[in-house]
Coordinates of C-alpha atoms and ligand atoms in Angstrom, one line a residue:
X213 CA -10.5 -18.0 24.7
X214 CA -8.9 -20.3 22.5
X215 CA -8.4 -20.0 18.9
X216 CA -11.8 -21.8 17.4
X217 CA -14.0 -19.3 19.8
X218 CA -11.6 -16.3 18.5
X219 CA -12.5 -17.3 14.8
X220 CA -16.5 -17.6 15.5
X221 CA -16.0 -14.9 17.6
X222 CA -14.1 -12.7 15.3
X223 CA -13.4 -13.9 11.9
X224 CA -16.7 -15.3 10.8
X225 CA -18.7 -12.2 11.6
X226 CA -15.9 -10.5 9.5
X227 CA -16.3 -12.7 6.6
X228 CA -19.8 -12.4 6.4
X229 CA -19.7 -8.6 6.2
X230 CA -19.6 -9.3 2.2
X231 CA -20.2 -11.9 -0.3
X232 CA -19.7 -12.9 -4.0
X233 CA -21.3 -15.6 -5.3
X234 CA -17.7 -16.5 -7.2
X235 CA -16.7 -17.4 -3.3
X236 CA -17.8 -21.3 -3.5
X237 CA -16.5 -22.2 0.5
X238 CA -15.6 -19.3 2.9
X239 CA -14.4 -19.7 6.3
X240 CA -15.2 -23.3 7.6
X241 CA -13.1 -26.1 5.5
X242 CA -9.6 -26.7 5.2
X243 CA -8.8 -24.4 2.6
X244 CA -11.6 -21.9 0.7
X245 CA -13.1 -22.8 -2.6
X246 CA -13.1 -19.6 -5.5
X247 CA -14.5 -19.7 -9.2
X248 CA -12.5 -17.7 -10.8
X249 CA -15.0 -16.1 -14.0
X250 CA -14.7 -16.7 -17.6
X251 CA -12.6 -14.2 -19.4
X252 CA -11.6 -13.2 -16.1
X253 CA -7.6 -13.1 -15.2
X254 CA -7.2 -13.7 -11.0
X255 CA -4.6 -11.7 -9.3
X256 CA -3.0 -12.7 -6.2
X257 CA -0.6 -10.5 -3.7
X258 CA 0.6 -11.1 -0.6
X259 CA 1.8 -8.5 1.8
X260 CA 2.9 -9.2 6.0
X261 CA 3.1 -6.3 8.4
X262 CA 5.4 -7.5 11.5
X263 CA 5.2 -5.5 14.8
X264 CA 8.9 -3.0 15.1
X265 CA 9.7 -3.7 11.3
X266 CA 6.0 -2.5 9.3
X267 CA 4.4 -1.0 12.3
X268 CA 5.4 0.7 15.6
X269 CA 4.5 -1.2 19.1
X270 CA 1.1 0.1 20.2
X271 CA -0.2 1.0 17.0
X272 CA -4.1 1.2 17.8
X273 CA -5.5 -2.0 16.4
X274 CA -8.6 -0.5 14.4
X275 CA -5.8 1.4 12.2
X276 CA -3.6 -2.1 12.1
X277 CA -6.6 -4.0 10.4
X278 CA -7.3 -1.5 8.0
X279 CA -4.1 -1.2 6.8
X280 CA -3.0 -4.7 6.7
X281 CA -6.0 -4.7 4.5
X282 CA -5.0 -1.4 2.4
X283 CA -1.5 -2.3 2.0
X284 CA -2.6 -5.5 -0.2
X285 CA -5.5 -4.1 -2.1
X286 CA -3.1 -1.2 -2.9
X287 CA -1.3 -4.4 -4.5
X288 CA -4.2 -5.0 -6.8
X289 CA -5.1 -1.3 -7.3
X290 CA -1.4 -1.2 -8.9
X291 CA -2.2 -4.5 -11.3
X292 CA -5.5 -2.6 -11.9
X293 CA -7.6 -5.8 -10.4
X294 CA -10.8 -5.4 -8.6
X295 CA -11.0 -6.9 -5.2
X296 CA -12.6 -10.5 -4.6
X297 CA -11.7 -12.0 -1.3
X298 CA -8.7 -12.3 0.8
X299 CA -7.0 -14.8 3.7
X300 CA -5.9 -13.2 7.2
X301 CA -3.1 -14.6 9.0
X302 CA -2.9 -13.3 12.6
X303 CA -0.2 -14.2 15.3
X304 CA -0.9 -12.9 18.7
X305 CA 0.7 -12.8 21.8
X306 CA -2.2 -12.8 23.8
X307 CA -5.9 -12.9 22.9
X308 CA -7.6 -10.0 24.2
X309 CA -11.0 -9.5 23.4
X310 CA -11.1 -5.4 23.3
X311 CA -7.9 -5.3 20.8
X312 CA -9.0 -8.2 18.6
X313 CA -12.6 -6.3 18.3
X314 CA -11.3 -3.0 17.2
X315 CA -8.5 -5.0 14.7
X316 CA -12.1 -6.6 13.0
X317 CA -14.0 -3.8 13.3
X318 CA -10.9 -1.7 11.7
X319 CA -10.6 -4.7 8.8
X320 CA -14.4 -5.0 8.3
X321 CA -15.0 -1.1 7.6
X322 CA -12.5 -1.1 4.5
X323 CA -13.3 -4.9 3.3
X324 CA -17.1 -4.0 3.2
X325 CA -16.3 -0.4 1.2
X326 CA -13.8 -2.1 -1.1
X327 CA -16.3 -5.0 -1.3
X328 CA -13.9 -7.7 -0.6
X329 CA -14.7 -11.3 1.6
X330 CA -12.3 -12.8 3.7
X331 CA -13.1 -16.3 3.1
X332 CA -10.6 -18.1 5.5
X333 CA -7.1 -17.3 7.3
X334 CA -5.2 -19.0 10.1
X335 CA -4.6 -17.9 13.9
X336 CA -1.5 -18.6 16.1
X337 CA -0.4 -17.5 19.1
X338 CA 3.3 -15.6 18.4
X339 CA 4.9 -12.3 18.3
X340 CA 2.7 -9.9 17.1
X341 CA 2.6 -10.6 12.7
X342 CA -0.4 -10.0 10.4
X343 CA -0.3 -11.5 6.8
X344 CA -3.1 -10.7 4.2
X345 CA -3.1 -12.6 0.7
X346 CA -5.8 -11.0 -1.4
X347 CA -7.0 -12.0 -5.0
X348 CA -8.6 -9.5 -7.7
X349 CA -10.5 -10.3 -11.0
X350 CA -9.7 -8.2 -14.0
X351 CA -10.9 -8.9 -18.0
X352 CA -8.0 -11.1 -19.8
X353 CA -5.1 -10.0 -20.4
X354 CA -5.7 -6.8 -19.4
X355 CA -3.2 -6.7 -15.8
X356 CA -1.1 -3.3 -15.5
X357 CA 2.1 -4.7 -14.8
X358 CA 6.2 -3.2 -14.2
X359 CA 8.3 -2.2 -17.1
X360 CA 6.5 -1.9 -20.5
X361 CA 8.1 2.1 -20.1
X362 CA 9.2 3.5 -23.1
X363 CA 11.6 6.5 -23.5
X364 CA 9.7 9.8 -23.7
X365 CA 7.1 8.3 -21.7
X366 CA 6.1 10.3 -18.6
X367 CA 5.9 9.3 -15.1
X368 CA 3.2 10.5 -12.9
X369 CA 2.3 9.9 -9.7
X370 CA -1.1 10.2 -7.7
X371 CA -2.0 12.5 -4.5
X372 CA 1.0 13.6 -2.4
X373 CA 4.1 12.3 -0.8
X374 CA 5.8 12.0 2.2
X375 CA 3.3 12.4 4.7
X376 CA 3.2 8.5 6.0
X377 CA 7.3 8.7 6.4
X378 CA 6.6 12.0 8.5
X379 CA 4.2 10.5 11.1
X380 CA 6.6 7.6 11.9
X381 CA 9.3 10.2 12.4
X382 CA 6.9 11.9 14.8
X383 CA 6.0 8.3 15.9
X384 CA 9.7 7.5 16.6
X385 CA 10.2 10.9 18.6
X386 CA 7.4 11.6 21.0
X387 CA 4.2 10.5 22.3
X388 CA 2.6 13.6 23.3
X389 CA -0.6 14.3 20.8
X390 CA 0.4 17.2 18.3
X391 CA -2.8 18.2 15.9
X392 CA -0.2 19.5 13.7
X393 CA 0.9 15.8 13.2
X394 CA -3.0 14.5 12.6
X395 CA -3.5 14.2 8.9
X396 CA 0.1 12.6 8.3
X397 CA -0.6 10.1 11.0
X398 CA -4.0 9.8 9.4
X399 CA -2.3 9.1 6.5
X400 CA 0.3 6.3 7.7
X401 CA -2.7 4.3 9.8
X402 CA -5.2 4.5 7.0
X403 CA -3.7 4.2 3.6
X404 CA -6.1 4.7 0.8
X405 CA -5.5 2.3 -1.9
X406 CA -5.9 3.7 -5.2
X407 CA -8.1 1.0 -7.2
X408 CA -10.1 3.4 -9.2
X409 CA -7.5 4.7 -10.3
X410 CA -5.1 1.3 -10.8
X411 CA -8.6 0.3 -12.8
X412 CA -8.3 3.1 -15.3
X413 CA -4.8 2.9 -15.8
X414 CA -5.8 -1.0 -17.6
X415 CA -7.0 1.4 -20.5
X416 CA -4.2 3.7 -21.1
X417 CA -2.0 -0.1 -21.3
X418 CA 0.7 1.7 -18.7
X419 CA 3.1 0.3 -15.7
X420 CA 2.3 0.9 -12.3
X421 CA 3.4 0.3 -8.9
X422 CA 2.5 1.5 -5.3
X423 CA 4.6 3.2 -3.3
X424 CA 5.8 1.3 -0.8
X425 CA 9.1 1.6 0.2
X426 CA 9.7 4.9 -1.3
X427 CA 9.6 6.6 -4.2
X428 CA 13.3 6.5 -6.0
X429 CA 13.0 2.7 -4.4
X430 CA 9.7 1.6 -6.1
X431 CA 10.6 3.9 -9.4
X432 CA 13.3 1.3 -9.8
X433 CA 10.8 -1.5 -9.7
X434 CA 8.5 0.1 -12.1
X435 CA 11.0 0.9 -15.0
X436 CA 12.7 -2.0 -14.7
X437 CA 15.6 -1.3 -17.6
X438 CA 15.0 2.1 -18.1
X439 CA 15.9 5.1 -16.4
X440 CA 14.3 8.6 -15.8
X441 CA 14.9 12.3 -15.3
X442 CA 12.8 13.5 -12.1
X443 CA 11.9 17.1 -11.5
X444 CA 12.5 17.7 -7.8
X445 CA 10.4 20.6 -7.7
X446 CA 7.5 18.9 -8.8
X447 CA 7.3 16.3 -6.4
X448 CA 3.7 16.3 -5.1
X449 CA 3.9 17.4 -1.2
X450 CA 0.8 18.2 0.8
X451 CA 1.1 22.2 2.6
X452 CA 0.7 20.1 5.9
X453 CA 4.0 18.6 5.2
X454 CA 6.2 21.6 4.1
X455 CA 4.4 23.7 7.2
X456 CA 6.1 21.0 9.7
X457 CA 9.5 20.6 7.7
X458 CA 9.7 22.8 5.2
X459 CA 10.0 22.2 1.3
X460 CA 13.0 21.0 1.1
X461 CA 12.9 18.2 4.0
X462 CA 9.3 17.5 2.6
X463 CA 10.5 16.9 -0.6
X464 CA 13.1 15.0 0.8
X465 CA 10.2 12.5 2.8
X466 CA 8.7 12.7 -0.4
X467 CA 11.3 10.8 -2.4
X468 CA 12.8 8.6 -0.2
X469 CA 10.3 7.9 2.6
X470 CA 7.7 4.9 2.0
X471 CA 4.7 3.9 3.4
X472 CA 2.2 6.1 1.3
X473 CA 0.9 3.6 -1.0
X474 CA -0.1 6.4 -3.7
X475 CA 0.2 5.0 -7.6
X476 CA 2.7 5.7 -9.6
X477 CA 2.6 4.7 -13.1
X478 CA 4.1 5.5 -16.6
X479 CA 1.9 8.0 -19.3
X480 CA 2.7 7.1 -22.9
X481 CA 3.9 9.3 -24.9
X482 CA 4.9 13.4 -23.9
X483 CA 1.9 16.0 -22.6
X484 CA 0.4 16.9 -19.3
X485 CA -0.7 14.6 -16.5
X486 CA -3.4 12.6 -17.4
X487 CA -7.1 13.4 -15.3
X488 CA -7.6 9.7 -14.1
X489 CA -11.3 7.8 -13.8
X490 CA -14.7 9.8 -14.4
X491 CA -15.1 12.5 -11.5
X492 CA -12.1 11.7 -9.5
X493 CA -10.9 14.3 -7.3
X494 CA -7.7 12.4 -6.6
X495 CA -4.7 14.9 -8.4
X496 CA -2.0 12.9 -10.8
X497 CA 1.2 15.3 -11.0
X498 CA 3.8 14.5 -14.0
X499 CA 7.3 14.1 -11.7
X500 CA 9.7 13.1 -14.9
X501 CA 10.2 11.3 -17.9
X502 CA 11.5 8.0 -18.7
X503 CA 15.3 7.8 -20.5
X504 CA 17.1 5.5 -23.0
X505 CA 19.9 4.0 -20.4
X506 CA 18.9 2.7 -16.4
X507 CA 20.0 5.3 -13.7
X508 CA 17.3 8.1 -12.5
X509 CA 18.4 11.3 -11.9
X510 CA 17.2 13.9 -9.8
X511 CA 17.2 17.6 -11.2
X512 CA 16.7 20.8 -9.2
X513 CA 16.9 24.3 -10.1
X514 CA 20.7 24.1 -9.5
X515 CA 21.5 21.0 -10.9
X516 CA 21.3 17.6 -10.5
X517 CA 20.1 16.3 -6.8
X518 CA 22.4 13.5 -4.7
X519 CA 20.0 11.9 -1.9
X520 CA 21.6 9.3 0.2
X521 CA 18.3 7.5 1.3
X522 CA 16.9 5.7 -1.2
X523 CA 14.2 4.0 -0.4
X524 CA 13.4 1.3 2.6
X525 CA 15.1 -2.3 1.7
X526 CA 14.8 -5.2 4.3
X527 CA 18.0 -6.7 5.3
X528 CA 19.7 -2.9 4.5
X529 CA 22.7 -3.1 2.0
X530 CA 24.7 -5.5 3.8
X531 CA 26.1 -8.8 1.7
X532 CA 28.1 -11.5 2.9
Ligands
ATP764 N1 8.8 -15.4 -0.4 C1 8.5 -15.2 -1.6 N2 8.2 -16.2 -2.5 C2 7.9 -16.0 -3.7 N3 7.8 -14.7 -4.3 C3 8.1 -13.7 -3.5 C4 8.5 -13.9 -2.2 N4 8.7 -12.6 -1.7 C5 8.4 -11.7 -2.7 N5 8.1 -12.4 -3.8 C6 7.7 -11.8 -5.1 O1 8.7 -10.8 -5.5 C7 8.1 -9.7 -6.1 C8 8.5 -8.4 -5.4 O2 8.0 -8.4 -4.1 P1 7.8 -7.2 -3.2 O3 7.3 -7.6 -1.9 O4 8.9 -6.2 -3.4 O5 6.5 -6.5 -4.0 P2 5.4 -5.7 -3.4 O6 4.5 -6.5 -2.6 O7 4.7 -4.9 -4.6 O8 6.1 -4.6 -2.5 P3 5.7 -4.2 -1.1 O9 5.8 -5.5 -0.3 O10 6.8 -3.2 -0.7 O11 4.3 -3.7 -1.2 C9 6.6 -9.9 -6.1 O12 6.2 -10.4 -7.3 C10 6.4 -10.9 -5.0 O13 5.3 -11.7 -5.2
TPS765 C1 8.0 0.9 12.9 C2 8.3 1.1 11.4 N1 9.6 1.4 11.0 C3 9.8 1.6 9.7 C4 8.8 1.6 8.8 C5 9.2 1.8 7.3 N2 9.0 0.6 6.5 C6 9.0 -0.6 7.0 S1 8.7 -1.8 5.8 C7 8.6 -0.6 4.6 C8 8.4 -0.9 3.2 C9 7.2 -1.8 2.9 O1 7.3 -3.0 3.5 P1 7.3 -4.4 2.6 O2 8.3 -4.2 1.5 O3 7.7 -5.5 3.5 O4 5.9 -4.5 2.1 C10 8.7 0.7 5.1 C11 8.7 1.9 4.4 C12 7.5 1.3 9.2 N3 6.5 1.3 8.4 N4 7.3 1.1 10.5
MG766 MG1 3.3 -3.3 -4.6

């Protein structure tokens, strides 16, 4: 099959799953055409998810196209957008029909819930990459961006930790099936992205990032030039978790292990955790508070907490 058969065969089907009339040329033309609304801001991420480095080999291919998807529109859910279309960029070493089928069908069943059109891509033959660049819509002005944290804030962060970081260990270590390993596998091969919530966070006027790399890593990112006091003991970490390693090495996953793509975002001003969008089930946990000077310090019930992993960095900490 060559690569124009593949796209009719696979990629148009996928971008007619859903359509917005602000999608002017899909899949078909040299590049797509989008109207970007007015009083609308447009919000554009990138994110590529290479074979060994983002995923392991033999990842099943309906988890690999939902989360090349997930990891992206977790992107917008942290700039608080609401998904409009998206590109695919697929490099494959072979075209087989079966694996490309369940990679779409995997793709299709998040795009169509999160309502969001893949309007054009490109295909190459290559070792195994997948690169998504999606765009979002949000009122003026209105983005959720980094930084913007002021001291006294709080810093919250949603659902639980740790979990996605687990299931590669697992991954890493054995392939014999374990149900005690299901929902943190679950959770690295379908990563929920938080939109609703990212959404709701436009009106509080707070920072937010997902948690990619990790969460010391990616609280970095969000605070920018500020620093912040964590409570180690109040890391959210799911009872699956501490039943396979315990609450301290789950706490551990859940500071330093990435791959979660949960929200975490600044609160102005002291108080509880915030209850996020209308009828939400999805639990927000206060971890810390943001400080005057840059530097984030961990604090457990004996004293301030040295971890050596920090977070997952490309290229490691070496300099020439
Ligand atoms: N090759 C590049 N060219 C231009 N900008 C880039 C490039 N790579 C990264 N950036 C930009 O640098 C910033 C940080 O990128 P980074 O990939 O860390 O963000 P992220 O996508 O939120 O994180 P993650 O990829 O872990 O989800 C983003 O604004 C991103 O658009
Ligand atoms: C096989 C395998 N080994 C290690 C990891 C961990 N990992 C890789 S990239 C990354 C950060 C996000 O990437 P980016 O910053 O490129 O978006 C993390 C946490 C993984 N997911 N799969
Ligand atoms: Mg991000």
């Amino acid at each position: 099959m060559d690569e124009f058969s593949l796209i009719d065969r696979f990629w148009k089907p996928l971008g007619d799953a859903v359509t917005h009339s602000e999608v002017i040329e899909g899949i078909g033309n040299d590049g797509a055409v989008v109207r970007c609304p007015p009083g609308q801001d447009q919000v554009m991420t990138m994110d590529t998810l290479v074979e060994g480095v983002h995923f392991p080999r033999d990842m099943p291919p309906h988890a690999l196209g939902w989360r090349a998807l997930a990891v992206n529109l977790s992107d917008l859910a942290a700039m608080g957008a609401q998904p409009l279309c998206f590109t695919l960029s697929v490099t494959l070493p072979e075209a087989s029909t079966s694996w490309l089928a369940a990679f779409a069908d995997g793709m299709k069943a998040l795009a169509v819930r999160e309502n969001i059109q893949l309007v054009g891509g490109d295909t190459t033959r290559g070792p195994l990459s997948i690169t998504v660049q999606a765009q979002g819509l949000l009122p003026a002005g209105s983005a959720v961006r980094r930084g913007n944290a002021q001291p006294g804030d709080r810093i919250c962060v949603s659902g639980s930790l740790g979990e996605a970081g687990e299931a590669l260990n697992w991954l890493d270590e054995s392939d014999t099936p374990d149900p005690a390993v299901d929902t943190a596998l679950q959770r690295y091969r379908y990563p929920e992205p938080r939109l609703a919530l990212g959404q709701w966070l436009r009106e509080a006027g707070s920072a937010a990032v997902d948690v990619s790399d990790g969460l010391l890593a990616d609280l970095g990112h969000l605070l920018v030039d500020r620093g912040a006091r964590l409570d180690w003991q109040a890391l959210p970490v799911s009872d699956g978790l501490v039943s396979l390693r315990g609450l301290e090495g789950a706490r551990r996953l859940a500071a330093s292990a990435g791959d979660d793509y949960e929200l975490l975002f600044v609160w102005p001003g002291g108080g509880p955790a915030p209850s996020g969008p209308k009828g939400s089930a999805l639990p927000l946990t206060v971890i810390g508070t943001v400080t005057e000077g840059a530097g984030v310090t961990l604090n457990g019930p004996e004293g301030s907490i040295q971890l050596e992993e920090q977070g997952y960095t490309h290229f490691g900490g070496h300099h020439d």
